[in-house]
């Protein structure tokens, strides 16, 4: 326990970076995921194909491989960016594939009559998706999105492997100085568990408030 208390500033700094990674990556993933969802349900075949290719590609590549390629490979071709920003972008693009699939399942759960009614009112595809379909779809996928948020939080720990000083990296640095892996990494694990528990609580409350009565 003393190893943790003596290094609270390092743990706090690492936790702050982890929270920044999580929040920014999820926001970016949500935006990209919405776009990919719109492409996957589009009446235009080319857009559906691009959306499907995106999801299939990112769901079948390890996140760590993408992080290593972005951090160490892109500078080799002249593309350089801040390490934290690079990690955020890569994690966001990766998780967007999973958010897109969750949203698409929500769209598929909406009655086809809703889309037909929107078209009968003269709404375009984009308007019906924005004002009719997606609001209903989001209500049905609150819990899946919460699960993706939790998985994203855990995946941010992989950023430590490419040099981002997040909670995992901070715990590893403290362990190298103190050589007390059990209390140090148990403490870091409890911090991740607390974030996941808070996310689960919030999504549970949202799901009950937004439940769709069928």
XYZ file of C-alpha atoms in Angstrom:
214
model
C 0.000 0.000 0.000
C 2.867 2.382 0.783
C 4.120 1.952 -2.780
C 0.845 3.398 -4.028
C 0.559 6.170 -1.449
C 4.142 7.287 -2.039
C 3.491 7.646 -5.760
C -0.042 9.037 -5.840
C 0.950 11.953 -8.143
C 2.228 9.507 -10.776
C -0.916 7.381 -10.513
C -3.144 10.451 -10.680
C -1.368 11.729 -13.769
C -1.671 8.321 -15.418
C -5.357 8.083 -14.500
C -5.941 11.543 -15.980
C -4.358 10.472 -19.269
C -6.466 7.292 -19.280
C -9.655 9.315 -18.787
C -8.618 11.701 -21.573
C -7.911 8.772 -23.879
C -11.231 7.149 -23.039
C -13.415 10.244 -23.399
C -11.809 11.575 -26.580
C -11.617 8.160 -28.249
C -15.248 7.328 -27.492
C -16.437 10.699 -28.787
C -14.457 10.238 -31.999
C -15.612 6.641 -32.349
C -19.246 7.705 -31.918
C -18.970 10.303 -34.692
C -17.213 7.937 -37.113
C -19.534 5.096 -36.121
C -22.596 7.196 -36.973
C -21.168 7.942 -40.402
C -20.336 4.274 -41.033
C -23.820 3.251 -39.900
C -25.398 5.708 -42.330
C -23.240 4.263 -45.097
C -24.141 0.670 -44.216
C -27.894 1.321 -44.364
C -27.656 3.655 -47.362
C -29.590 2.814 -50.535
C -26.364 3.470 -52.470
C -24.544 0.192 -53.027
C -21.057 1.727 -53.179
C -21.504 3.384 -49.774
C -22.787 0.129 -48.276
C -19.720 -1.646 -49.631
C -17.325 0.924 -48.185
C -19.055 0.783 -44.815
C -18.941 -3.006 -44.756
C -15.261 -3.042 -45.758
C -14.441 -0.581 -42.971
C -16.166 -2.662 -40.306
C -14.728 -5.963 -41.516
C -11.209 -4.512 -41.714
C -11.059 -2.948 -38.266
C -12.846 -5.806 -36.525
C -10.268 -8.259 -37.854
C -7.096 -6.337 -36.975
C -5.561 -6.263 -33.477
C -5.642 -2.797 -31.925
C -2.033 -3.126 -30.773
C -0.890 -3.712 -34.367
C -2.707 -0.555 -35.484
C -1.150 1.464 -32.660
C 2.348 0.246 -33.489
C 1.858 0.978 -37.200
C 0.536 4.472 -36.512
C 3.112 5.458 -33.892
C 6.209 3.941 -35.474
C 5.216 3.516 -39.114
C 3.597 6.836 -40.053
C 6.670 8.935 -39.100
C 8.651 6.842 -41.592
C 6.503 8.237 -44.404
C 6.601 11.804 -43.109
C 3.360 11.838 -41.076
C 4.077 12.985 -37.539
C 1.639 13.845 -34.761
C 1.495 14.098 -30.984
C 1.687 10.652 -29.372
C -1.507 11.063 -27.352
C -3.416 12.418 -30.360
C -2.213 9.500 -32.483
C -3.398 7.002 -29.870
C -6.787 8.729 -29.612
C -7.300 8.679 -33.390
C -6.309 5.014 -33.747
C -8.488 3.842 -30.854
C -11.405 5.946 -32.131
C -11.156 4.500 -35.650
C -10.891 0.973 -34.246
C -13.831 1.245 -31.846
C -15.954 3.025 -34.480
C -16.377 -0.319 -36.246
C -17.992 -1.809 -33.138
C -20.176 1.227 -32.527
C -21.309 1.095 -36.160
C -22.365 -2.528 -35.758
C -24.242 -1.748 -32.543
C -26.038 1.170 -34.176
C -26.844 -0.883 -37.266
C -28.470 -3.524 -35.078
C -30.526 -0.738 -33.516
C -31.536 0.542 -36.940
C -32.572 -2.974 -37.962
C -34.709 -3.188 -34.808
C -36.776 -0.184 -35.880
C -39.982 -1.159 -37.649
C -39.812 -0.802 -41.429
C -43.103 1.011 -41.193
C -41.307 3.927 -39.575
C -39.117 4.423 -42.628
C -42.065 4.030 -44.961
C -44.036 6.613 -43.018
C -41.085 9.017 -43.197
C -40.836 8.595 -46.956
C -44.600 9.077 -47.267
C -44.178 12.431 -45.526
C -41.614 13.436 -48.133
C -38.489 13.072 -45.994
C -35.244 12.227 -47.750
C -33.128 9.252 -46.676
C -30.869 11.518 -44.628
C -33.782 13.296 -42.971
C -35.624 10.086 -42.106
C -32.416 8.593 -40.696
C -31.695 11.668 -38.602
C -35.174 12.499 -37.341
C -36.979 9.151 -37.297
C -34.731 6.074 -37.426
C -31.615 6.932 -35.399
C -33.430 8.434 -32.375
C -35.381 5.190 -32.015
C -32.333 3.027 -32.757
C -30.252 4.743 -30.071
C -32.854 3.917 -27.432
C -32.433 0.212 -28.123
C -28.618 0.079 -28.030
C -27.793 1.968 -24.832
C -26.452 -1.147 -23.101
C -24.376 -2.354 -26.078
C -22.855 1.117 -26.379
C -22.086 1.039 -22.665
C -20.328 -2.297 -23.111
C -18.299 -0.838 -25.971
C -17.340 2.111 -23.757
C -16.108 -0.287 -21.072
C -14.151 -2.335 -23.622
C -12.664 0.887 -25.014
C -11.570 1.894 -21.506
C -9.712 -1.398 -21.109
C -8.226 -1.109 -24.600
C -6.665 2.259 -23.780
C -4.147 0.346 -21.649
C -2.576 -0.872 -24.902
C -1.438 2.686 -25.562
C 1.176 2.144 -22.854
C 2.928 -0.269 -25.225
C 3.675 2.569 -27.659
C 4.821 5.104 -25.079
C 1.673 6.812 -23.821
C 2.046 7.345 -20.067
C -1.428 6.263 -19.002
C -2.449 4.457 -15.816
C -0.922 1.166 -16.948
C 2.377 2.797 -17.894
C 2.428 4.746 -14.630
C 1.870 1.536 -12.655
C 4.687 -0.165 -14.559
C 7.089 2.730 -13.884
C 6.262 2.720 -10.188
C 6.763 -1.043 -10.073
C 10.203 -0.694 -11.640
C 11.139 1.600 -8.748
C 9.388 -0.209 -5.892
C 9.347 -3.843 -7.100
C 5.930 -4.478 -5.520
C 3.835 -5.683 -8.479
C 0.877 -7.108 -6.552
C -0.307 -3.967 -4.692
C 0.667 -1.668 -7.561
C -1.129 -3.503 -10.355
C -4.056 -4.491 -8.132
C -4.490 -0.792 -7.386
C -4.366 0.082 -11.081
C -6.817 -2.723 -11.837
C -9.232 -1.413 -9.216
C -9.110 2.012 -10.862
C -10.086 0.473 -14.210
C -12.812 -1.530 -12.456
C -14.182 1.650 -10.873
C -14.398 3.358 -14.267
C -16.183 0.316 -15.699
C -18.580 0.178 -12.744
C -19.464 3.857 -13.143
C -20.046 3.364 -16.871
C -22.231 0.331 -16.196
C -24.275 2.243 -13.620
C -24.844 5.208 -15.949
C -25.811 3.053 -18.929
C -28.124 0.987 -16.747
C -29.935 4.114 -15.600
C -30.132 5.449 -19.146
C -31.458 2.154 -20.446
C -34.267 2.150 -17.878
C -35.178 5.762 -18.660
C -35.111 5.275 -22.431
C -36.578 1.775 -22.588
C -38.758 1.208 -25.640
C -42.080 -0.352 -24.729
C -43.106 -2.826 -27.413
